[in-house]
């Protein structure tokens, strides 16, 4: 039996994403997340503001019409109102800025959003691009439960959590499969 991966105490943030998407990532059904916000440009290219972060499932703005039909069964009411249950630690393996709508739409089979949702996010705020993030996801040994406070709510991508240590298990996708998904992502974007 493999031992849990125990990173040292670190200053962590959580990324807000639809609960259905968090479920898909934490079960390994998908490894690609499409994002508009939470990305910054550096001299080395485009970077996620945090390379490691906790997944923060949100029920706000989940939209069945923007989720592929195969995944709509994951939509549910908040099972713990007043609390936020953070299920996993995600690590960014790759970031791809996609500046062609045609290329963005080719990503549909690799992630959970519909073509219409991809197009809407692509054009959001009249900035025609989107980022595809490939994530390595490790479930927390015990989900981290936080009481909802005003600091944790609101329409922001990132929620700073401060210094903490989390115990995580093995990645939900074996490394060879994750690298195969990375190659697939790169091939789809080159097509």
Coordinates of N, CA, C and O in Angstrom, one line a residue:
X1 N 0.9 -1.2 0.0 CA 0.0 0.0 0.0 C 0.9 1.2 0.0 O 1.9 1.3 0.7
X2 N 0.5 2.2 -0.8 CA 1.4 3.4 -0.9 C 1.0 4.4 0.2 O -0.1 4.4 0.7
X3 N 2.0 5.1 0.6 CA 1.8 6.1 1.7 C 1.3 7.4 1.2 O 1.6 7.7 0.0
X4 N 0.5 8.1 2.0 CA -0.1 9.4 1.5 C 1.1 10.3 1.3 O 2.1 10.3 1.9
X5 N 0.9 11.3 0.3 CA 1.8 12.3 0.0 C 1.6 13.5 1.0 O 0.5 14.0 1.0
X6 N 2.5 13.8 1.8 CA 2.3 14.8 2.8 C 3.3 16.0 2.6 O 4.4 16.0 3.0
X7 N 2.8 17.0 1.8 CA 3.6 18.2 1.6 C 3.8 18.9 2.9 O 3.0 18.8 3.8
X8 N 4.9 19.7 3.0 CA 5.1 20.5 4.2 C 4.0 21.6 4.3 O 3.3 21.9 3.3
X9 N 3.9 22.2 5.4 CA 2.9 23.3 5.6 C 3.2 24.4 4.6 O 4.4 24.7 4.3
X10 N 2.2 24.9 3.9 CA 2.4 25.9 2.9 C 1.3 26.9 2.9 O 0.2 26.6 3.4
X11 N 1.5 28.0 2.3 CA 0.5 29.0 2.1 C -0.4 28.6 0.9 O 0.0 28.6 -0.2
X12 N -1.6 28.2 1.2 CA -2.5 27.6 0.2 C -3.6 28.5 -0.2 O -4.1 29.4 0.6
X13 N -4.1 28.4 -1.4 CA -5.3 29.0 -1.9 C -6.2 28.0 -2.4 O -5.8 26.8 -2.6
X14 N -7.5 28.3 -2.6 CA -8.4 27.4 -3.2 C -9.0 28.0 -4.4 O -9.2 29.3 -4.5
X15 N -9.2 27.2 -5.5 CA -9.8 27.7 -6.7 C -11.3 27.3 -6.7 O -11.6 26.1 -6.6
X16 N -12.1 28.3 -6.9 CA -13.6 28.0 -7.0 C -13.9 27.5 -8.4 O -13.5 28.1 -9.4
X17 N -14.6 26.4 -8.4 CA -15.1 25.8 -9.6 C -16.4 25.1 -9.3 O -16.6 24.6 -8.2
X18 N -17.2 24.9 -10.4 CA -18.5 24.2 -10.2 C -18.3 22.9 -9.5 O -17.3 22.2 -9.7
X19 N -19.2 22.6 -8.6 CA -19.1 21.3 -7.9 C -19.1 20.1 -8.8 O -18.3 19.2 -8.6
X20 N -19.8 20.1 -9.9 CA -19.8 19.0 -10.9 C -18.4 18.9 -11.5 O -17.9 17.7 -11.6
X21 N -17.8 20.0 -11.8 CA -16.4 19.9 -12.3 C -15.5 19.3 -11.3 O -14.6 18.5 -11.6
X22 N -15.6 19.7 -10.0 CA -14.7 19.2 -9.0 C -14.9 17.7 -8.8 O -14.0 17.0 -8.6
X23 N -16.2 17.3 -8.9 CA -16.4 15.8 -8.8 C -15.7 15.1 -9.9 O -15.1 14.0 -9.7
X24 N -15.8 15.6 -11.1 CA -15.1 15.0 -12.3 C -13.6 14.9 -12.1 O -13.0 13.9 -12.4
X25 N -13.0 16.0 -11.6 CA -11.6 16.1 -11.4 C -11.2 15.1 -10.3 O -10.1 14.4 -10.5
X26 N -11.9 15.1 -9.2 CA -11.5 14.2 -8.1 C -11.7 12.7 -8.3 O -11.2 11.9 -7.6
X27 N -12.5 12.4 -9.3 CA -12.7 11.0 -9.7 C -11.8 10.6 -10.9 O -11.8 9.4 -11.3
X28 N -11.2 11.6 -11.5 CA -10.3 11.3 -12.7 C -11.1 11.1 -14.0 O -10.5 10.8 -15.0
X29 N -12.3 11.4 -14.0 CA -13.1 11.3 -15.3 C -12.6 12.4 -16.2 O -12.6 12.2 -17.4
X30 N -12.1 13.5 -15.7 CA -11.5 14.5 -16.6 C -10.2 15.1 -15.8 O -10.2 15.0 -14.6
X31 N -9.3 15.6 -16.6 CA -8.1 16.2 -16.0 C -7.9 17.6 -16.6 O -7.0 18.3 -16.1
X32 N -8.8 18.0 -17.5 CA -8.7 19.4 -18.2 C -9.8 20.3 -17.6 O -10.9 19.9 -17.6
X33 N -9.4 21.5 -17.3 CA -10.3 22.5 -16.8 C -10.1 23.7 -17.7 O -8.9 24.1 -17.9
X34 N -11.1 24.3 -18.2 CA -11.1 25.5 -19.0 C -11.4 26.7 -18.1 O -12.4 26.7 -17.5
X35 N -10.5 27.7 -18.2 CA -10.6 28.9 -17.3 C -10.4 30.1 -18.1 O -9.6 30.2 -19.0
X36 N -11.1 31.2 -17.7 CA -10.8 32.5 -18.2 C -10.0 33.3 -17.1 O -9.1 34.0 -17.5
X37 N -10.5 33.2 -15.9 CA -9.8 34.0 -14.8 C -8.8 33.2 -14.1 O -8.7 31.9 -14.2
X38 N -8.1 33.9 -13.2 CA -7.1 33.2 -12.4 C -5.8 32.9 -13.1 O -5.0 32.1 -12.6
X39 N -5.5 33.5 -14.2 CA -4.3 33.3 -15.0 C -3.6 34.7 -15.1 O -4.2 35.7 -15.3
X40 N -2.3 34.6 -15.1 CA -1.5 35.9 -15.3 C -0.4 35.7 -16.3 O 0.0 34.5 -16.5
X41 N 0.0 36.7 -16.9 CA 1.0 36.6 -18.0 C 2.4 37.0 -17.3 O 2.5 38.0 -16.6
X42 N 3.4 36.2 -17.5 CA 4.7 36.5 -17.0 C 5.7 36.4 -18.1 O 5.3 36.1 -19.3
X43 N 7.0 36.8 -17.9 CA 7.9 36.7 -19.0 C 8.1 35.3 -19.5 O 8.6 35.1 -20.6
X44 N 7.8 34.3 -18.7 CA 7.9 32.9 -19.2 C 6.6 32.4 -19.8 O 6.6 31.2 -20.2
X45 N 5.6 33.2 -20.0 CA 4.4 32.8 -20.6 C 3.2 32.9 -19.6 O 3.2 33.8 -18.7
X46 N 2.2 32.1 -19.8 CA 1.0 32.3 -19.0 C 1.0 31.3 -17.8 O 1.4 30.2 -18.0
X47 N 0.7 31.8 -16.7 CA 0.8 31.0 -15.5 C -0.5 31.1 -14.7 O -1.1 32.2 -14.7
X48 N -0.8 30.1 -14.0 CA -1.9 30.1 -13.1 C -1.3 30.8 -11.8 O -0.2 30.6 -11.5
X49 N -2.2 31.6 -11.2 CA -1.7 32.3 -10.0 C -1.1 31.4 -8.9 O -0.2 31.9 -8.2
X50 N -1.6 30.2 -8.8 CA -1.1 29.3 -7.9 C -0.9 28.0 -8.6 O -1.8 27.5 -9.3
X51 N 0.3 27.4 -8.5 CA 0.6 26.1 -9.1 C 0.0 24.9 -8.4 O -0.2 23.9 -9.0
X52 N -0.2 25.0 -7.1 CA -0.9 24.0 -6.3 C -2.0 24.8 -5.6 O -1.8 25.9 -5.1
X53 N -3.2 24.1 -5.5 CA -4.3 24.7 -4.8 C -5.3 23.7 -4.5 O -5.3 22.6 -5.0
X54 N -6.2 24.0 -3.5 CA -7.3 23.1 -3.2 C -8.5 23.4 -4.1 O -8.7 24.6 -4.5
X55 N -9.2 22.4 -4.4 CA -10.4 22.6 -5.2 C -11.6 23.0 -4.3 O -11.8 22.4 -3.2
X56 N -12.3 24.1 -4.6 CA -13.3 24.7 -3.8 C -14.6 24.5 -4.6 O -14.9 25.3 -5.6
X57 N -15.4 23.4 -4.4 CA -16.6 23.2 -5.1 C -17.6 24.3 -4.8 O -17.9 24.6 -3.6
X58 N -18.2 24.9 -5.9 CA -19.2 26.0 -5.7 C -20.4 25.6 -6.4 O -20.4 24.9 -7.4
X59 N -21.6 25.9 -5.8 CA -22.9 25.6 -6.3 C -23.5 26.8 -7.0 O -24.5 26.7 -7.7
X60 N -22.8 28.0 -6.8 CA -23.3 29.2 -7.4 C -23.0 29.2 -8.9 O -21.9 28.8 -9.3
X61 N -24.0 29.5 -9.7 CA -23.8 29.6 -11.2 C -23.7 28.3 -11.9 O -23.4 28.3 -13.1
X62 N -23.8 27.2 -11.2 CA -23.8 25.9 -12.0 C -24.9 25.9 -13.0 O -26.0 26.4 -12.6
X63 N -24.7 25.5 -14.2 CA -25.7 25.6 -15.2 C -25.8 24.3 -16.0 O -24.9 24.0 -16.7
X64 N -26.9 23.6 -15.8 CA -27.1 22.3 -16.5 C -26.9 22.5 -18.0 O -26.4 21.6 -18.7
X65 N -27.4 23.6 -18.6 CA -27.3 23.8 -20.0 C -25.9 24.0 -20.5 O -25.6 23.8 -21.7
X66 N -24.9 24.2 -19.6 CA -23.5 24.4 -20.0 C -22.7 23.2 -19.7 O -21.5 23.2 -19.9
X67 N -23.3 22.2 -19.1 CA -22.6 21.0 -18.8 C -23.0 19.9 -19.8 O -24.1 19.7 -20.1
X68 N -22.0 19.1 -20.3 CA -22.3 18.1 -21.2 C -23.3 17.1 -20.6 O -23.3 16.8 -19.4
X69 N -24.2 16.6 -21.4 CA -25.3 15.7 -21.0 C -24.8 14.5 -20.1 O -25.4 14.1 -19.2
X70 N -23.6 14.0 -20.5 CA -23.1 12.8 -19.7 C -22.8 13.2 -18.2 O -22.6 12.3 -17.4
X71 N -22.7 14.5 -17.9 CA -22.3 14.9 -16.6 C -23.4 15.6 -15.8 O -23.2 15.9 -14.6
X72 N -24.5 15.8 -16.4 CA -25.6 16.6 -15.7 C -26.1 15.8 -14.4 O -26.6 16.4 -13.5
X73 N -25.9 14.5 -14.4 CA -26.4 13.7 -13.2 C -25.6 14.1 -12.0 O -26.0 13.8 -10.8
X74 N -24.4 14.8 -12.2 CA -23.6 15.2 -11.0 C -24.1 16.5 -10.4 O -23.7 16.9 -9.3
X75 N -25.0 17.2 -11.0 CA -25.6 18.5 -10.5 C -26.4 18.1 -9.3 O -27.2 17.2 -9.3
X76 N -26.2 18.8 -8.2 CA -26.9 18.5 -6.9 C -27.0 19.8 -6.1 O -26.3 20.7 -6.3
X77 N -28.0 19.8 -5.2 CA -28.0 20.9 -4.3 C -26.8 20.8 -3.3 O -26.2 19.7 -3.1
X78 N -26.5 21.9 -2.7 CA -25.3 21.9 -1.8 C -25.6 21.0 -0.6 O -26.6 21.2 0.1
X79 N -24.8 19.9 -0.5 CA -25.1 18.9 0.6 C -24.7 19.4 2.0 O -25.2 18.9 3.0
X80 N -24.0 20.5 2.1 CA -23.5 21.0 3.4 C -23.7 22.6 3.5 O -22.7 23.3 3.5
X81 N -24.9 23.1 3.4 CA -25.1 24.5 3.4 C -24.4 25.1 4.7 O -24.4 24.6 5.7
X82 N -23.7 26.3 4.4 CA -23.0 26.9 5.5 C -21.6 26.4 5.8 O -20.9 26.9 6.6
X83 N -21.3 25.4 5.0 CA -19.9 24.8 5.1 C -19.4 24.7 3.7 O -20.1 24.5 2.7
X84 N -18.0 24.7 3.6 CA -17.4 24.5 2.3 C -16.5 23.2 2.5 O -15.7 23.2 3.5
X85 N -16.7 22.2 1.7 CA -15.9 21.0 1.8 C -14.9 20.9 0.7 O -15.3 20.8 -0.5
X86 N -13.6 21.1 1.0 CA -12.6 21.0 0.0 C -12.1 19.6 -0.1 O -11.5 19.1 0.8
X87 N -12.2 19.0 -1.3 CA -12.0 17.5 -1.4 C -10.6 17.1 -1.8 O -10.2 16.0 -1.6
X88 N -9.8 18.0 -2.5 CA -8.6 17.6 -3.1 C -7.6 18.7 -3.4 O -8.0 19.9 -3.4
X89 N -6.4 18.3 -3.5 CA -5.3 19.3 -3.9 C -5.0 19.1 -5.4 O -4.9 17.9 -5.8
X90 N -5.0 20.1 -6.1 CA -4.7 20.1 -7.6 C -3.3 20.7 -7.8 O -3.0 21.7 -7.2
X91 N -2.6 20.1 -8.8 CA -1.3 20.7 -9.2 C -1.4 20.9 -10.7 O -1.8 20.0 -11.5
X92 N -1.0 22.1 -11.2 CA -1.0 22.4 -12.6 C 0.1 21.7 -13.3 O 1.3 22.0 -12.9
X93 N -0.2 20.9 -14.2 CA 0.8 20.1 -15.0 C 1.2 20.9 -16.3 O 2.3 20.9 -16.7
X94 N 0.1 21.5 -16.9 CA 0.3 22.3 -18.1 C -0.7 23.4 -18.2 O -1.9 23.2 -17.7
X95 N -0.4 24.5 -18.8 CA -1.3 25.6 -19.1 C -1.1 25.9 -20.6 O 0.0 26.1 -21.1
X96 N -2.2 25.9 -21.3 CA -2.2 26.3 -22.7 C -3.2 27.4 -22.9 O -4.4 27.3 -22.6
X97 N -2.7 28.5 -23.5 CA -3.6 29.6 -23.9 C -4.1 29.3 -25.2 O -3.3 29.0 -26.2
X98 N -5.4 29.3 -25.4 CA -6.0 29.0 -26.6 C -6.7 30.3 -27.2 O -7.6 30.8 -26.6
X99 N -6.2 30.7 -28.3 CA -6.6 32.0 -28.9 C -7.5 31.8 -30.1 O -7.9 32.8 -30.8
X100 N -7.8 30.6 -30.5 CA -8.6 30.3 -31.6 C -9.9 29.6 -31.1 O -9.8 28.6 -30.4
X101 N -11.0 30.1 -31.5 CA -12.3 29.5 -31.1 C -12.4 28.1 -31.6 O -12.8 27.2 -30.9
X102 N -11.9 27.9 -32.8 CA -12.0 26.6 -33.4 C -11.2 25.6 -32.6 O -11.6 24.5 -32.3
X103 N -10.0 26.0 -32.1 CA -9.2 25.1 -31.3 C -9.8 24.9 -29.9 O -9.9 23.8 -29.4
X104 N -10.4 26.0 -29.4 CA -11.1 25.8 -28.1 C -12.2 24.8 -28.2 O -12.4 24.0 -27.3
X105 N -13.0 24.9 -29.2 CA -14.1 24.0 -29.4 C -13.7 22.5 -29.5 O -14.4 21.6 -29.2
X106 N -12.5 22.3 -30.1 CA -11.9 20.9 -30.2 C -11.6 20.3 -28.8 O -11.5 19.1 -28.7
X107 N -11.6 21.1 -27.8 CA -11.3 20.7 -26.4 C -12.6 20.0 -25.8 O -12.4 19.4 -24.7
X108 N -13.7 20.2 -26.4 CA -15.0 19.7 -25.8 C -14.9 18.3 -25.3 O -15.3 18.0 -24.1
X109 N -14.4 17.3 -26.0 CA -14.3 15.9 -25.5 C -13.4 15.7 -24.3 O -13.5 14.7 -23.6
X110 N -12.5 16.7 -24.0 CA -11.5 16.5 -23.0 C -11.9 17.0 -21.6 O -11.2 16.8 -20.7
X111 N -13.0 17.7 -21.6 CA -13.5 18.3 -20.4 C -15.0 18.3 -20.3 O -15.6 17.6 -21.0
X112 N -15.6 19.0 -19.4 CA -17.0 18.9 -19.0 C -18.0 19.9 -19.7 O -19.2 19.6 -19.7
X113 N -17.5 21.0 -20.2 CA -18.4 22.0 -20.7 C -18.9 21.7 -22.1 O -18.2 21.1 -22.9
X114 N -20.1 22.2 -22.4 CA -20.6 22.1 -23.8 C -19.9 23.1 -24.7 O -19.2 24.0 -24.2
X115 N -20.1 22.9 -26.0 CA -19.5 23.8 -27.0 C -20.0 25.2 -26.7 O -19.2 26.2 -26.8
X116 N -21.2 25.4 -26.4 CA -21.8 26.7 -26.2 C -21.2 27.4 -25.0 O -20.9 28.6 -25.0
X117 N -20.9 26.6 -23.9 CA -20.3 27.2 -22.7 C -18.8 27.6 -23.0 O -18.3 28.6 -22.6
X118 N -18.1 26.7 -23.8 CA -16.7 27.1 -24.2 C -16.7 28.4 -25.0 O -15.9 29.2 -24.7
X119 N -17.6 28.5 -26.0 CA -17.7 29.7 -26.8 C -18.0 30.9 -25.9 O -17.4 32.0 -26.1
X120 N -18.9 30.8 -25.0 CA -19.3 31.9 -24.1 C -18.1 32.3 -23.3 O -17.7 33.5 -23.2
X121 N -17.4 31.4 -22.7 CA -16.2 31.7 -21.9 C -15.1 32.3 -22.8 O -14.3 33.2 -22.4
X122 N -14.9 31.7 -24.0 CA -13.9 32.2 -24.9 C -14.1 33.7 -25.2 O -13.1 34.5 -25.2
X123 N -15.3 34.1 -25.4 CA -15.6 35.5 -25.7 C -15.9 36.4 -24.5 O -16.1 37.6 -24.7
X124 N -15.8 35.9 -23.3 CA -16.2 36.6 -22.1 C -15.4 37.9 -22.0 O -14.1 37.9 -22.3
X125 N -16.1 39.0 -21.8 CA -15.5 40.4 -21.6 C -14.8 40.8 -22.9 O -13.8 41.6 -22.9
X126 N -15.2 40.3 -24.0 CA -14.7 40.7 -25.3 C -13.2 40.4 -25.5 O -12.5 41.2 -26.2
X127 N -12.7 39.4 -24.8 CA -11.3 39.0 -24.9 C -11.3 37.6 -25.4 O -11.5 36.7 -24.7
X128 N -11.0 37.4 -26.7 CA -11.1 36.1 -27.3 C -10.0 35.2 -27.1 O -9.0 35.0 -27.8
X129 N -10.0 34.5 -25.9 CA -9.1 33.5 -25.6 C -9.6 32.7 -24.4 O -10.6 33.2 -23.7
X130 N -9.0 31.6 -24.1 CA -9.3 30.8 -22.9 C -8.1 30.0 -22.6 O -7.2 29.8 -23.4
X131 N -8.0 29.5 -21.3 CA -6.8 28.7 -20.9 C -7.3 27.3 -20.6 O -8.4 27.1 -20.0
X132 N -6.6 26.3 -21.1 CA -6.8 24.9 -20.8 C -5.7 24.5 -19.7 O -4.5 24.7 -20.0
X133 N -6.2 24.1 -18.6 CA -5.3 23.6 -17.5 C -5.4 22.1 -17.4 O -6.4 21.5 -17.3
X134 N -4.2 21.5 -17.4 CA -4.2 20.0 -17.2 C -3.7 19.9 -15.7 O -2.7 20.4 -15.3
X135 N -4.6 19.2 -14.9 CA -4.3 19.1 -13.5 C -4.0 17.7 -13.0 O -4.7 16.7 -13.5
X136 N -3.1 17.6 -12.1 CA -2.9 16.3 -11.3 C -3.6 16.6 -10.0 O -3.4 17.5 -9.3
X137 N -4.6 15.7 -9.7 CA -5.4 15.8 -8.6 C -5.2 14.7 -7.6 O -5.2 13.5 -7.9
X138 N -5.0 15.1 -6.3 CA -4.8 14.2 -5.2 C -5.9 14.4 -4.2 O -5.9 15.5 -3.6
X139 N -6.7 13.5 -3.9 CA -7.7 13.7 -2.9 C -7.1 13.9 -1.5 O -6.1 13.3 -1.2
X140 N -7.7 14.7 -0.7 CA -7.3 14.9 0.7 C -7.6 13.6 1.4 O -8.7 13.0 1.2
X141 N -6.8 13.2 2.4 CA -7.0 12.0 3.2 C -8.3 12.2 3.9 O -9.1 11.2 4.1
X142 N -8.6 13.4 4.4 CA -9.9 13.7 4.9 C -10.3 15.1 4.4 O -9.5 16.0 4.5
X143 N -11.5 15.2 3.8 CA -11.8 16.5 3.2 C -11.7 17.6 4.3 O -11.9 17.4 5.5
X144 N -11.3 18.8 3.8 CA -11.1 19.9 4.7 C -12.4 20.7 4.7 O -12.9 21.1 3.6
X145 N -13.0 20.8 5.9 CA -14.3 21.5 6.0 C -14.2 22.8 6.7 O -13.6 22.9 7.8
X146 N -14.6 23.9 6.0 CA -14.5 25.2 6.5 C -15.9 25.8 6.7 O -16.8 25.5 5.9
X147 N -16.1 26.6 7.7 CA -17.4 27.3 7.9 C -17.4 28.5 6.9 O -16.4 29.2 6.8
X148 N -18.5 28.6 6.2 CA -18.7 29.8 5.3 C -18.5 31.1 6.1 O -19.2 31.3 7.1
X149 N -17.7 31.9 5.6 CA -17.6 33.3 6.1 C -17.6 34.2 4.9 O -17.4 33.8 3.8
X150 N -17.9 35.5 5.2 CA -17.9 36.5 4.1 C -16.6 36.5 3.2 O -16.6 36.7 2.0
X151 N -15.4 36.2 3.9 CA -14.2 36.1 3.2 C -14.1 35.0 2.1 O -13.4 35.1 1.1
X152 N -14.9 34.0 2.3 CA -14.9 32.8 1.4 C -15.9 32.9 0.3 O -15.8 32.1 -0.7
X153 N -16.9 33.8 0.5 CA -17.9 33.9 -0.5 C -17.6 34.9 -1.6 O -16.6 35.6 -1.5
X154 N -18.5 35.0 -2.6 CA -18.3 36.0 -3.6 C -17.8 35.4 -4.9 O -17.4 34.3 -5.0
X155 N -17.9 36.2 -6.0 CA -17.5 35.7 -7.3 C -16.1 36.1 -7.6 O -15.7 37.0 -8.3
X156 N -15.2 35.3 -7.0 CA -13.8 35.4 -7.2 C -13.3 34.0 -7.6 O -13.8 33.0 -7.2
X157 N -12.2 34.0 -8.3 CA -11.6 32.7 -8.7 C -10.8 32.1 -7.5 O -10.9 30.9 -7.2
X158 N -10.0 32.9 -6.8 CA -9.1 32.4 -5.8 C -9.5 32.8 -4.4 O -9.9 34.0 -4.2
X159 N -9.4 31.9 -3.5 CA -9.7 32.2 -2.1 C -8.4 31.9 -1.3 O -8.0 30.7 -1.2
X160 N -7.7 32.9 -0.7 CA -6.5 32.6 0.1 C -7.0 31.9 1.4 O -7.9 32.3 2.1
X161 N -6.2 30.9 1.8 CA -6.6 30.1 3.0 C -5.5 30.3 4.0 O -5.7 29.9 5.2
X162 N -4.3 30.8 3.7 CA -3.3 30.9 4.6 C -2.4 29.7 4.8 O -2.5 28.7 4.0
X163 N -1.6 29.7 5.8 CA -0.7 28.6 6.0 C -1.4 27.4 6.6 O -2.1 27.5 7.6
X164 N -1.2 26.3 5.9 CA -1.8 25.0 6.4 C -1.1 23.8 5.8 O -0.4 23.9 4.8
X165 N -1.3 22.7 6.5 CA -0.7 21.4 6.0 C -1.9 20.5 5.7 O -2.8 20.5 6.5
X166 N -1.9 19.9 4.5 CA -2.9 19.0 4.1 C -2.3 17.6 3.8 O -1.2 17.6 3.2
X167 N -2.9 16.6 4.2 CA -2.5 15.2 3.9 C -3.2 14.8 2.7 O -4.5 14.8 2.7
X168 N -2.5 14.3 1.6 CA -3.2 13.9 0.4 C -2.8 12.5 0.1 O -1.7 12.0 0.5
X169 N -3.6 11.8 -0.7 CA -3.4 10.5 -1.2 C -2.7 10.5 -2.5 O -2.2 11.5 -3.0
X170 N -2.7 9.3 -3.1 CA -2.2 9.2 -4.5 C -3.0 9.9 -5.5 O -4.2 10.1 -5.3
X171 N -2.4 10.4 -6.6 CA -3.1 11.0 -7.7 C -4.2 10.1 -8.2 O -4.0 8.9 -8.2
X172 N -5.3 10.7 -8.6 CA -6.5 9.9 -9.0 C -6.2 9.3 -10.4 O -6.8 8.4 -10.8
X173 N -5.2 9.9 -11.1 CA -4.8 9.3 -12.4 C -3.4 8.9 -12.4 O -2.5 9.7 -12.0
X174 N -3.0 7.7 -12.7 CA -1.6 7.3 -12.7 C -0.8 8.2 -13.7 O -1.4 8.7 -14.6
X175 N 0.4 8.4 -13.3 CA 1.2 9.4 -14.1 C 1.3 9.1 -15.6 O 1.3 10.0 -16.4
X176 N 1.4 7.8 -16.0 CA 1.5 7.5 -17.4 C 0.2 7.9 -18.1 O 0.2 8.4 -19.2
X177 N -1.0 7.7 -17.5 CA -2.3 8.2 -18.0 C -2.4 9.7 -18.1 O -2.8 10.2 -19.1
X178 N -1.9 10.4 -17.1 CA -1.9 11.8 -17.1 C -1.0 12.3 -18.2 O -1.4 13.3 -18.9
X179 N 0.1 11.7 -18.4 CA 1.0 12.2 -19.5 C 0.4 11.9 -20.9 O 0.5 12.7 -21.9
X180 N -0.4 10.8 -21.0 CA -1.1 10.5 -22.2 C -2.2 11.6 -22.5 O -2.4 12.0 -23.6
X181 N -2.9 12.0 -21.4 CA -3.9 13.1 -21.5 C -3.2 14.4 -21.9 O -3.8 15.2 -22.7
X182 N -2.0 14.6 -21.4 CA -1.2 15.8 -21.8 C -0.9 15.8 -23.3 O -1.1 16.8 -24.0
X183 N -0.5 14.7 -23.8 CA -0.2 14.5 -25.2 C -1.4 14.7 -26.0 O -1.4 15.4 -27.1
X184 N -2.6 14.2 -25.6 CA -3.8 14.3 -26.3 C -4.2 15.8 -26.4 O -4.6 16.3 -27.4
X185 N -4.1 16.5 -25.2 CA -4.4 17.9 -25.2 C -3.5 18.7 -26.2 O -4.1 19.5 -27.0
X186 N -2.2 18.4 -26.2 CA -1.3 19.1 -27.1 C -1.7 18.8 -28.6 O -1.6 19.7 -29.4
X187 N -2.0 17.5 -28.9 CA -2.4 17.1 -30.2 C -3.7 17.8 -30.7 O -3.7 18.3 -31.8
X188 N -4.7 17.9 -29.8 CA -5.9 18.5 -30.2 C -5.7 20.0 -30.5 O -6.3 20.6 -31.4
X189 N -4.8 20.7 -29.7 CA -4.6 22.1 -30.0 C -3.7 22.3 -31.2 O -3.7 23.4 -31.8
X190 N -2.9 21.3 -31.6 CA -2.1 21.5 -32.8 C -2.8 21.2 -34.1 O -2.4 21.6 -35.1
X191 N -3.9 20.5 -34.0 CA -4.7 20.0 -35.2 C -5.2 21.2 -36.0 O -5.3 22.3 -35.6

